[in-house]
Coordinates of C-alpha atoms and ligand atoms in Angstrom, one line a residue:
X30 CA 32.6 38.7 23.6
X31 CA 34.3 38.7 20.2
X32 CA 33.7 41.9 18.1
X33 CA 31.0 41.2 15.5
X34 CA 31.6 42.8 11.7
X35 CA 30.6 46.7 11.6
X36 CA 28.2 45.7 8.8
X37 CA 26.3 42.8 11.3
X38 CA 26.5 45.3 14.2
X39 CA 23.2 47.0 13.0
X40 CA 21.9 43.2 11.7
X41 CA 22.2 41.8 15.7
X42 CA 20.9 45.1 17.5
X43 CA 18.0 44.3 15.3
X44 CA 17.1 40.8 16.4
X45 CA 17.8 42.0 19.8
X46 CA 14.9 44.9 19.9
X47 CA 12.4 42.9 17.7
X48 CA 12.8 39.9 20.1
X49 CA 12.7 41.3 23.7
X50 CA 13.7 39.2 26.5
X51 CA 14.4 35.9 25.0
X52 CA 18.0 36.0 26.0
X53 CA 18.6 32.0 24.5
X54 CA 17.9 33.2 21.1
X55 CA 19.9 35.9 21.2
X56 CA 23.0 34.4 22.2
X57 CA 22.3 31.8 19.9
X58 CA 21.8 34.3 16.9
X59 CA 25.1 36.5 18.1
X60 CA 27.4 32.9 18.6
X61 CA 26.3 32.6 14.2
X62 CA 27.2 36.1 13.6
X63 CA 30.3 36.8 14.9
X64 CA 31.7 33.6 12.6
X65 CA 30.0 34.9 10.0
X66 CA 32.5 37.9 9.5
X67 CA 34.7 36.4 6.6
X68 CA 31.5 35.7 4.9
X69 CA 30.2 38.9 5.0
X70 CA 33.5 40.3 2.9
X71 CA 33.6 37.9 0.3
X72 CA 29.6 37.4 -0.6
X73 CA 28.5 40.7 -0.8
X74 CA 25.6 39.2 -2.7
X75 CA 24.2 37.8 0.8
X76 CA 24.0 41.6 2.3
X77 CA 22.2 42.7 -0.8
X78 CA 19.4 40.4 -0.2
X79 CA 19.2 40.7 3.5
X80 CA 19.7 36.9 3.8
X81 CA 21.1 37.4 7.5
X82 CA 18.1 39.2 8.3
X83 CA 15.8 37.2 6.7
X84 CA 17.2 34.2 8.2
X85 CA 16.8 35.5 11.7
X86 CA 13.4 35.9 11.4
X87 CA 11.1 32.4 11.1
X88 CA 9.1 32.1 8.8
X89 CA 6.0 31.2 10.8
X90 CA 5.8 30.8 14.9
X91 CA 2.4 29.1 16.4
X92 CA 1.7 29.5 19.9
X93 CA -1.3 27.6 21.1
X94 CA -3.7 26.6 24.3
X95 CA -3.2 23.2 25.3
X96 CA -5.6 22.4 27.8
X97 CA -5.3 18.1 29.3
X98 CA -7.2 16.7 32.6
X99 CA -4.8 15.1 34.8
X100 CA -5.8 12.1 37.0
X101 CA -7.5 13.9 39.8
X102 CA -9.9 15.4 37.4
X103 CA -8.7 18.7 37.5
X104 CA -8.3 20.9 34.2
X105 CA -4.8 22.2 33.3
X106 CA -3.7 24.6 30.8
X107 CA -0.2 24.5 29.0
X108 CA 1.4 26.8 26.5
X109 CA 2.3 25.1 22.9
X110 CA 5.3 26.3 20.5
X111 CA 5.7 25.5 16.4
X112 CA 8.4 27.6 15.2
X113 CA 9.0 27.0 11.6
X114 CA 12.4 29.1 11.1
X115 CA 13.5 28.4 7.6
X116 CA 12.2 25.8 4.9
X117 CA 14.8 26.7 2.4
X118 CA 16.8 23.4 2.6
X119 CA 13.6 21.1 2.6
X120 CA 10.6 20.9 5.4
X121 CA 11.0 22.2 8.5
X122 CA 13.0 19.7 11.0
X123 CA 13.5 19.6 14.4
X124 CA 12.2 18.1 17.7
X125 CA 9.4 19.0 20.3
X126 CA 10.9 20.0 24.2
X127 CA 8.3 19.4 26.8
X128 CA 9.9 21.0 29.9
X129 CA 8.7 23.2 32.5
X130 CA 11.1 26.1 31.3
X131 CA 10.2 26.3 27.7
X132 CA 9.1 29.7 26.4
X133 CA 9.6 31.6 23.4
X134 CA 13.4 31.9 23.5
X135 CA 13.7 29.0 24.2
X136 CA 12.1 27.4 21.2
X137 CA 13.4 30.2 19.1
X138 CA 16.8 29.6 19.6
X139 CA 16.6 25.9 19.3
X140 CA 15.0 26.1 15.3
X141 CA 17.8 29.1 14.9
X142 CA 21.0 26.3 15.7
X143 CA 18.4 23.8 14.1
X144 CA 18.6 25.4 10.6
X145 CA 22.3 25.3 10.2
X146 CA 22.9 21.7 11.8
X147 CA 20.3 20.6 9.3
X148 CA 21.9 21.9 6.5
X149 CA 25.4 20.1 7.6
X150 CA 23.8 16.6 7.6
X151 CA 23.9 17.4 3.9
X152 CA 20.2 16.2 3.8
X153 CA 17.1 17.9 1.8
X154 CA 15.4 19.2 5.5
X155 CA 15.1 22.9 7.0
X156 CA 15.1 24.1 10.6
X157 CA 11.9 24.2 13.5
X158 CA 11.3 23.1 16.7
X159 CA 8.6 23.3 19.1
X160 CA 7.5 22.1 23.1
X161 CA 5.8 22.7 25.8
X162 CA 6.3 24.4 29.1
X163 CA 4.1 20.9 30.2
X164 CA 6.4 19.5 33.1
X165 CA 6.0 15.6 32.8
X166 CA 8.3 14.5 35.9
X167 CA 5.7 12.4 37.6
X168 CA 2.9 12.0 35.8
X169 CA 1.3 8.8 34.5
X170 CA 1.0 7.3 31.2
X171 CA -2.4 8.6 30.9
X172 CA -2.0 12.0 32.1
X173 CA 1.2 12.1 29.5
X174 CA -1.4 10.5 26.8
X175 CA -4.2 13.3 27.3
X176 CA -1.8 15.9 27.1
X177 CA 0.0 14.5 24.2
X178 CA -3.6 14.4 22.2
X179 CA -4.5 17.7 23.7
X180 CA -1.0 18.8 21.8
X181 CA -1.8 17.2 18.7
X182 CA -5.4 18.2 18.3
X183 CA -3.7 21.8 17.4
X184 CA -0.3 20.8 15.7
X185 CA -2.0 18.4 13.5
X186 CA -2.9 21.5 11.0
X187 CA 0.1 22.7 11.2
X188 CA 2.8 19.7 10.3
X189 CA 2.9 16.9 7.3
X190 CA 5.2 15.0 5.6
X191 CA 6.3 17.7 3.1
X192 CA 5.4 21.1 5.5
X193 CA 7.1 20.0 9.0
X194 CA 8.1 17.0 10.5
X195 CA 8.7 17.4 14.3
X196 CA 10.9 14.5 16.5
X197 CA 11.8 14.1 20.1
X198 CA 14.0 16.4 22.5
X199 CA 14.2 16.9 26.3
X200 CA 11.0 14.7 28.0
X201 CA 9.3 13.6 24.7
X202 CA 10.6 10.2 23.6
X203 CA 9.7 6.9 21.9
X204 CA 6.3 7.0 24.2
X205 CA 4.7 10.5 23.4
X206 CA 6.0 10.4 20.2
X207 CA 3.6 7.6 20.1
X208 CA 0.4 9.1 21.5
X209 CA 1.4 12.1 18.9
X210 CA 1.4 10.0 16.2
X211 CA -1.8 8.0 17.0
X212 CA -3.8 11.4 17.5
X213 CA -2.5 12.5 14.0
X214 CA -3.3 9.7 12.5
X215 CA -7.1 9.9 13.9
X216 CA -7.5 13.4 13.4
X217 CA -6.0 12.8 9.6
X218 CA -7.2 9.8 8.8
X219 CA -4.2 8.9 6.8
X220 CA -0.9 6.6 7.7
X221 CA 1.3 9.3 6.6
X222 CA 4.4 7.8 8.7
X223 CA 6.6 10.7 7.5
X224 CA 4.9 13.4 9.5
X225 CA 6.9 12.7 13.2
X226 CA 10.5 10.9 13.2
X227 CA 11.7 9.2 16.1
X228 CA 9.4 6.7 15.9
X229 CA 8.2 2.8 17.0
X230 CA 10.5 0.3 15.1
X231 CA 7.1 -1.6 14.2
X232 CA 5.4 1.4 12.6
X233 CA 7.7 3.5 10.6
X234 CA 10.3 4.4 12.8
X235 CA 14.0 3.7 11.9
X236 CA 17.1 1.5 13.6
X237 CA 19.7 3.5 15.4
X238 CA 17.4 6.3 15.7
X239 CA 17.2 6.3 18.9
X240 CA 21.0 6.0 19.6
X241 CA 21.4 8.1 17.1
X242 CA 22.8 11.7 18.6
X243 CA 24.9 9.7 21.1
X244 CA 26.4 7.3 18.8
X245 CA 26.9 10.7 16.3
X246 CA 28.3 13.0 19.0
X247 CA 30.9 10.4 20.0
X248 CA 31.8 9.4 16.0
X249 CA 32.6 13.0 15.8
X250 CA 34.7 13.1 18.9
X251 CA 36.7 10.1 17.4
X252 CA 37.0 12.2 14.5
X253 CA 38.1 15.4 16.8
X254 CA 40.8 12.3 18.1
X255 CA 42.1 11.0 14.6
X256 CA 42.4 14.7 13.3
X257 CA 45.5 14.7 16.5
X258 CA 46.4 11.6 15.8
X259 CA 44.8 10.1 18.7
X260 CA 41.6 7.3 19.8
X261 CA 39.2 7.0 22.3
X262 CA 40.5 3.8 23.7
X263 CA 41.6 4.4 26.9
X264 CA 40.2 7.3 28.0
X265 CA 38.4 9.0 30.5
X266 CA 35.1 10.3 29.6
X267 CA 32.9 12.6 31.7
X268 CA 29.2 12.8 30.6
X269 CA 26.0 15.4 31.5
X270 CA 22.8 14.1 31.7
X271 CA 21.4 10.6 31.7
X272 CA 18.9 10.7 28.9
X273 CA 18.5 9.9 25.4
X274 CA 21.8 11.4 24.1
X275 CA 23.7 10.5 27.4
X276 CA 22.9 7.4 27.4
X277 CA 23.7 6.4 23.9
X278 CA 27.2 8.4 24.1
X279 CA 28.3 6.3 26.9
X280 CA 27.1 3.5 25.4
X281 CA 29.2 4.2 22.4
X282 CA 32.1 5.3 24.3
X283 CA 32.4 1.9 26.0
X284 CA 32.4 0.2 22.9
X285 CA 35.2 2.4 21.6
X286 CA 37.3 1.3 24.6
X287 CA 37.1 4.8 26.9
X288 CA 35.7 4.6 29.8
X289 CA 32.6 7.1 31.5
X290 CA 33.1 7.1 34.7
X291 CA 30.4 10.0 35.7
X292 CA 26.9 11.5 34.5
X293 CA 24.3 13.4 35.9
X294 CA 20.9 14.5 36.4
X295 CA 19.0 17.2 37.8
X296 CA 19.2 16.1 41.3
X297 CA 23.0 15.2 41.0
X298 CA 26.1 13.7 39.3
X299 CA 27.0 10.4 39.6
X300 CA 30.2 8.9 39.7
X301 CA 31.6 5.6 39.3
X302 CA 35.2 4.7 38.5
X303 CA 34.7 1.5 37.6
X304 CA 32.8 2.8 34.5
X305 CA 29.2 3.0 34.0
X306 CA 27.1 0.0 33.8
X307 CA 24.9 0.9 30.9
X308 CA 22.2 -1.8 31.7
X309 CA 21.1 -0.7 34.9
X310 CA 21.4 3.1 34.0
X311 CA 19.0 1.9 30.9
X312 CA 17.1 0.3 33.4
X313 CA 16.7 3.2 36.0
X314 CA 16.5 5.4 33.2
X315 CA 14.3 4.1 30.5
X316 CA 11.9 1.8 32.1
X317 CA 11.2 3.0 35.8
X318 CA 12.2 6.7 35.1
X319 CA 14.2 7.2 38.2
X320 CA 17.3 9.0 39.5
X321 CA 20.4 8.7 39.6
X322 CA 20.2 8.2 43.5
X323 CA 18.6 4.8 42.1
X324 CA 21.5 3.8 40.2
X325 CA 24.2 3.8 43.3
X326 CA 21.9 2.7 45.6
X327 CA 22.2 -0.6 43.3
X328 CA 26.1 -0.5 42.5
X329 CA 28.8 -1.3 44.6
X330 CA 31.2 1.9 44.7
X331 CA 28.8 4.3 42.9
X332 CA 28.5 7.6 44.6
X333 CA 25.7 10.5 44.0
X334 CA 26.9 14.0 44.9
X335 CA 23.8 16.5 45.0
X336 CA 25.6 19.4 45.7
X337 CA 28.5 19.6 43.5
X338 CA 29.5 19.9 39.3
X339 CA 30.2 17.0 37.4
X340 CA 32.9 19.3 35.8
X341 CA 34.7 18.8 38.6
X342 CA 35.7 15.1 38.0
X343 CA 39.2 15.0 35.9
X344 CA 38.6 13.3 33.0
X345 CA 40.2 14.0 29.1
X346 CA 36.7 14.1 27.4
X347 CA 33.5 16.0 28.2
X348 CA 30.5 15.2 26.5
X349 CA 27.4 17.9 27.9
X350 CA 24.3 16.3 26.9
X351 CA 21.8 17.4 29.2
X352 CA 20.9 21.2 28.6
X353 CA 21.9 24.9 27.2
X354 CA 24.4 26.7 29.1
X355 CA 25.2 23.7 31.9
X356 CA 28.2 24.5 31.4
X357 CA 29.4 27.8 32.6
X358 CA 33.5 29.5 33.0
X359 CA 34.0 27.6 35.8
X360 CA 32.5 24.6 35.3
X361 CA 35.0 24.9 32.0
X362 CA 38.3 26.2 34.3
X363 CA 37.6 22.9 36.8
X364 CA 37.6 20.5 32.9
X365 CA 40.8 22.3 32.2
X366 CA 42.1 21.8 35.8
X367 CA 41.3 18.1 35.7
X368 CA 43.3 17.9 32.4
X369 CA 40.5 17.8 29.5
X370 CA 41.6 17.2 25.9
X371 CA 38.4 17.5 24.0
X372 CA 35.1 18.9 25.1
X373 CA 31.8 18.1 22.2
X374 CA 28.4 19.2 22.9
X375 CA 25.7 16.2 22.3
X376 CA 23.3 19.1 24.2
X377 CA 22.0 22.0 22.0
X378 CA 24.6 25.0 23.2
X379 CA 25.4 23.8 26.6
X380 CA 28.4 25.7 26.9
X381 CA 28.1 29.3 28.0
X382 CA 30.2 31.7 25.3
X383 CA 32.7 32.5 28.7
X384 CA 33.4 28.6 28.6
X385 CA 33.9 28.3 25.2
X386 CA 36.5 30.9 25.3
X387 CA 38.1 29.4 28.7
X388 CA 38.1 26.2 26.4
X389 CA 39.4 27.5 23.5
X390 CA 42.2 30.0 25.3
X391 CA 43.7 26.6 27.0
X392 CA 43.9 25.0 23.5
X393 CA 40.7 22.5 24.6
X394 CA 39.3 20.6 21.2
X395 CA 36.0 22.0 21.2
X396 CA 33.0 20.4 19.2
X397 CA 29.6 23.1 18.7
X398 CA 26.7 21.3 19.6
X399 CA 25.4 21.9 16.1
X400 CA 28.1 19.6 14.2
X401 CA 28.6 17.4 17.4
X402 CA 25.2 16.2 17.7
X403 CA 23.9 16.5 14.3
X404 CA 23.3 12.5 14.1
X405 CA 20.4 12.9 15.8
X406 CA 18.2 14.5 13.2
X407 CA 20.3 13.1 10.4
X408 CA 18.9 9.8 11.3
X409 CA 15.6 11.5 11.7
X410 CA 16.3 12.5 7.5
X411 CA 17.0 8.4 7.0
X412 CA 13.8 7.7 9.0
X413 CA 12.1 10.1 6.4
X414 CA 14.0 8.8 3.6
X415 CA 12.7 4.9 4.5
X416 CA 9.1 6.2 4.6
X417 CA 9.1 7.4 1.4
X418 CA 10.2 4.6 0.4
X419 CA 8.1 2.0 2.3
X420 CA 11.8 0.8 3.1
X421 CA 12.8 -0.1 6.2
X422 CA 17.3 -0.1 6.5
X423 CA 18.9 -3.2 8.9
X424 CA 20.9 -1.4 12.2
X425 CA 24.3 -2.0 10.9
X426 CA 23.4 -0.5 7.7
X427 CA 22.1 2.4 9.2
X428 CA 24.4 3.0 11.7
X429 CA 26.8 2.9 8.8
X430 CA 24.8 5.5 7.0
X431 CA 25.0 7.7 10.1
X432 CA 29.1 7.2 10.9
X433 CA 29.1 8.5 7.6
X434 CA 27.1 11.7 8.0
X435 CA 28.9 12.5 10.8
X436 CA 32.9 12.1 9.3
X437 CA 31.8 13.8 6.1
X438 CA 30.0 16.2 8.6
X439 CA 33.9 16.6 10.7
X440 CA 35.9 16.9 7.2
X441 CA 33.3 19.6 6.3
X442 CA 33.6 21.5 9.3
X443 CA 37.3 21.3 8.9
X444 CA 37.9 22.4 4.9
X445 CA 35.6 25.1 5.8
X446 CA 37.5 26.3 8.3
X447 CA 40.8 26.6 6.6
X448 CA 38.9 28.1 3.6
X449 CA 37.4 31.0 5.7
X450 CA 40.7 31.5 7.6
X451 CA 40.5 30.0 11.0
X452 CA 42.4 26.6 10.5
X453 CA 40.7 24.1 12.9
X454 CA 38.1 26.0 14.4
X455 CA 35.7 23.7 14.1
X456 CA 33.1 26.7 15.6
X457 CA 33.8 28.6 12.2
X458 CA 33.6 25.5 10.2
X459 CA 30.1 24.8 11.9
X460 CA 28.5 28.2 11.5
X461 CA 30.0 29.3 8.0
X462 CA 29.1 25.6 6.5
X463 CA 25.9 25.2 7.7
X464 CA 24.8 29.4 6.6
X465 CA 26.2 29.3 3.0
X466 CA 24.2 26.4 1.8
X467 CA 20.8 27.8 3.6
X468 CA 22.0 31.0 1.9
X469 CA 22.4 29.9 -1.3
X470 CA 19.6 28.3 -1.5
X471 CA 17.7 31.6 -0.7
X472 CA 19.1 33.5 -3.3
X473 CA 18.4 30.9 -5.8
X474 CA 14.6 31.3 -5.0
X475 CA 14.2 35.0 -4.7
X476 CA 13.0 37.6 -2.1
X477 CA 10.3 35.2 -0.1
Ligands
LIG516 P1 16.1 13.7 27.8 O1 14.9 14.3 28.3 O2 16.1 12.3 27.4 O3 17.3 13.8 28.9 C1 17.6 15.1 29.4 C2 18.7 14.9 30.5 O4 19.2 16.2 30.8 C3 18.1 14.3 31.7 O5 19.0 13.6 32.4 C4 17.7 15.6 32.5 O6 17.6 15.4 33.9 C5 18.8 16.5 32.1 N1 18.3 17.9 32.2 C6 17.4 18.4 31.4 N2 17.2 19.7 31.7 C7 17.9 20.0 32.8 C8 18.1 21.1 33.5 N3 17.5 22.2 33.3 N4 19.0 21.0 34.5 C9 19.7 19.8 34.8 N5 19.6 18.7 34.0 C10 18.7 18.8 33.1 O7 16.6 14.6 26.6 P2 17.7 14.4 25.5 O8 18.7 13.4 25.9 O9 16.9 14.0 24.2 O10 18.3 15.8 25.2 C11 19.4 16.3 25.9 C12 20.0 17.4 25.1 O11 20.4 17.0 23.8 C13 19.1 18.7 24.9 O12 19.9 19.8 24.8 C14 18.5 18.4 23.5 O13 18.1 19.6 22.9 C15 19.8 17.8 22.8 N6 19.5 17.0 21.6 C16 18.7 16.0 21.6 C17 18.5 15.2 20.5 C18 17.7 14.0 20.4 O14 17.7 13.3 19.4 N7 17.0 13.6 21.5 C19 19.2 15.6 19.2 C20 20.2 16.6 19.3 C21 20.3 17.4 20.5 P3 16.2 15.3 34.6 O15 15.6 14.0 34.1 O16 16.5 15.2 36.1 O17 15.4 16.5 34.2
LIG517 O1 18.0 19.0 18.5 C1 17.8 18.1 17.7 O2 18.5 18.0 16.7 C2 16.8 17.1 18.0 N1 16.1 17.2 19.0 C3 16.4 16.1 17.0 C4 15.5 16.6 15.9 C5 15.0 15.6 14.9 O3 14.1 16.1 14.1 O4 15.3 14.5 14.9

């Protein structure tokens, strides 16, 4: 662990005690602090108003019954999450998780990274997130309808166009974002499209959205690239997962001329040399919600291994987009084994902190999750951004829009950097960037 400043010693020890046993959030809240050392010597202004404090602590958390039948009749009982961690940049922002491990910490330190990733889109939104320990491996479009109203019936008072605006994350895609935005809109009675991102192309939602955290989290590994002179084209990609964000980073990687040759889920990696064939993981993945067992049992030379890493295959870029701390010190020593250049997060904090320092101590590129996959909800902003304008943006021109979010995003990361002493860190760069302009902005509008 890297030694934290004497004066946020007292500031972490804190958040610890007040927030027992959610041990995501508080390696998510020391990974901030100990880059924010430099920051803490020059603004002294920032210590005087308790602004790291205050930023550790939400501003409102909502935990709620959520009670759905399933399709035998029977009556279950899930556990909903809002927290709304900091609205200083603009209305909260961030997606919904519905996955049989969420709990406080969880959702806690999701809306603590969310805050400062918002903040280095460079667009007017603030930090929350929220989810469900609801477990939807399985069940059918109407149990996942029921509970998504159930969900609803309770968030609805909660969210709105200018309060909190939630979007998609692990398990809740294009569909429940659909049944959530249907039960609003009943409950409501008002069109207010700008309430959910992440939504149908026919009703408010945005091109390249859904690409969107892939397609960013590869742009800024291109970026990572040009800043050594170098390109994807050629190379050899490893990625976690095959969701959302996996999905649209291979897809994007093909196009840039490297070549994923493995991904995973959580019954295995899957590995095929020849290079992924995007339409039938799309296929397997998106339409009959299968494994990855299903995808090689279809493709000549595909292999699934169910009892290994997907670390382990050589490749010179990783891209974990599947789930916090998937990658651990070793899966990180068999990357560096295998030759790895440049490892980017696409997942929220995927890398344990011992891998990021393995990574880091053999002179790996590494990309924090918070600048890496930042497209994501920047896309969510330009989804918000059509709405109010009763707008609606072509692909290309959007896509655009987010390639340049994310290289303004990379130079960002970099100046700051240099600026705060630690040339080319882009973890620094991240952390510092994305606190100073929350920070600032609290100052501006007093002790609240
Ligand atoms: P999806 O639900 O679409 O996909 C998640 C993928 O990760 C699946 O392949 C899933 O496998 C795997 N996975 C999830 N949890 C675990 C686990 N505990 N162990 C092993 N594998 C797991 O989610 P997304 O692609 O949307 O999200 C992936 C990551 O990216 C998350 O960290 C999320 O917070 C982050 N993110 C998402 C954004 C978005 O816009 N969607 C934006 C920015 C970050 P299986 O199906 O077998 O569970
Ligand atoms: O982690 C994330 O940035 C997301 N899940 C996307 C959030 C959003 O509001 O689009």
């Amino acid at each position: 662990m890297t030694a934290l400043h004497p004066d946020l010693e007292p500031v972490l020890d804190e958040v610890l005690r007040r927030n027992p046993g959610e041990n995501e959030f508080h390696q998510a809240v020391r990974e901030v602090l100990e880059s924010l050392s430099p920051v803490v010597d020059r603004r002294p202004e920032y210590a005087q108003a308790s602004i790291i404090e205050r930023i550790c602590e939400p501003e409102r958390q909502i935990i709620f019954r959520v009670p759905w039948v399933d399709d035998d009749g029977g009556v279950r009982i899930q556990r909903g999450f809002r927290v709304e961690f900091n609205s200083a940049l603009g209305p909260f922002k961030g997606g919904l998780r519905f996955h049989p491990s969420v709990y406080l910490g969880i959702v806690k330190f999701l809306g603590f990274e969310q805050i400062f990733k918002n903040s280095l889109t460079g667009l007017p939104i603030g930090g929350g997130k929220g989810g469900s320990d609801f477990d939807p491996k399985g069940r059918s479009d109407g149990e996942i309808m029921r509970f998504c109203q159930s969900f609803m019936t309770e968030l609805y008072r909660h969210i709105g166009e200018y309060t909190d605006v939630p979007a998609g994350d692990i398990g809740v895609g294009g569909r429940e974002i659909g049944y959530l935005f249907g039960q609003y809109k009943r409950i409501t009675n008002r069109y207010e499209a700008g309430v959910l991102t992440g939504k149908g192309l026919t009703w408010g939602g945005s091109q390249a959205r859904t690409e969107a955290t892939g397609y960013g989290t590869v742009f800024f590994t291109e970026e990572m690239l040009r800043a050594k002179g170098e390109s994807l084209d050629g190379k050899r990609v490893v990625v976690s997962g095959a969701g959302n964000v996996a999905i649209y980073a291979i897809g994007k990687v093909h196009q840039l001329g490297g070549r994923v040759i493995a991904c995973s889920d959580s019954s295995g990696y899957l590995l095929d040399e020849a290079g992924i064939d995007l339409d039938l993981l799309k296929d397997v993945k998106e339409v009959r919600r299968g494994r990855v067992a299903d995808y090689a049992a279809e493709r000549d030379g595909a292999t699934v291994i169910s009892d290994g890493s997907v670390w382990d295959v050589p490749c010179q870029i990783a891209l974990p987009c599947a789930t916090e701390n998937e990658m651990d010190e070793e899966g990180a020593a068999a990357l560096i084994k295998g030759g790895v250049e440049i490892v980017a997060e696409g997942a929220n904090m995927p890398c344990t902190p011992g891998a990021i320092r393995a990574l880091r101590e053999a002179g790996v590129g590494f990309g924090p999750g918070k600048a890496a996959n930042a497209g994501g909800v920047a896309t969510s902003a330009l989804e918000m951004q059509q709405n109010a304008s009763r707008d609606s943006w072509t692909f290309e021109y959007t896509e655009e829009r987010l390639h340049e979010v994310m290289k303004g995003l990379h130079d960002n990361c970099l100046t700051t950097a240099d600026e705060f002493g630690s040339p080319g860190d882009y973890v620094a760069g991240a952390n510092i960037g994305g606190f100073i302009k929350v920070a600032d902005a609290m100052l501006a509008m007093g002790v609240i």
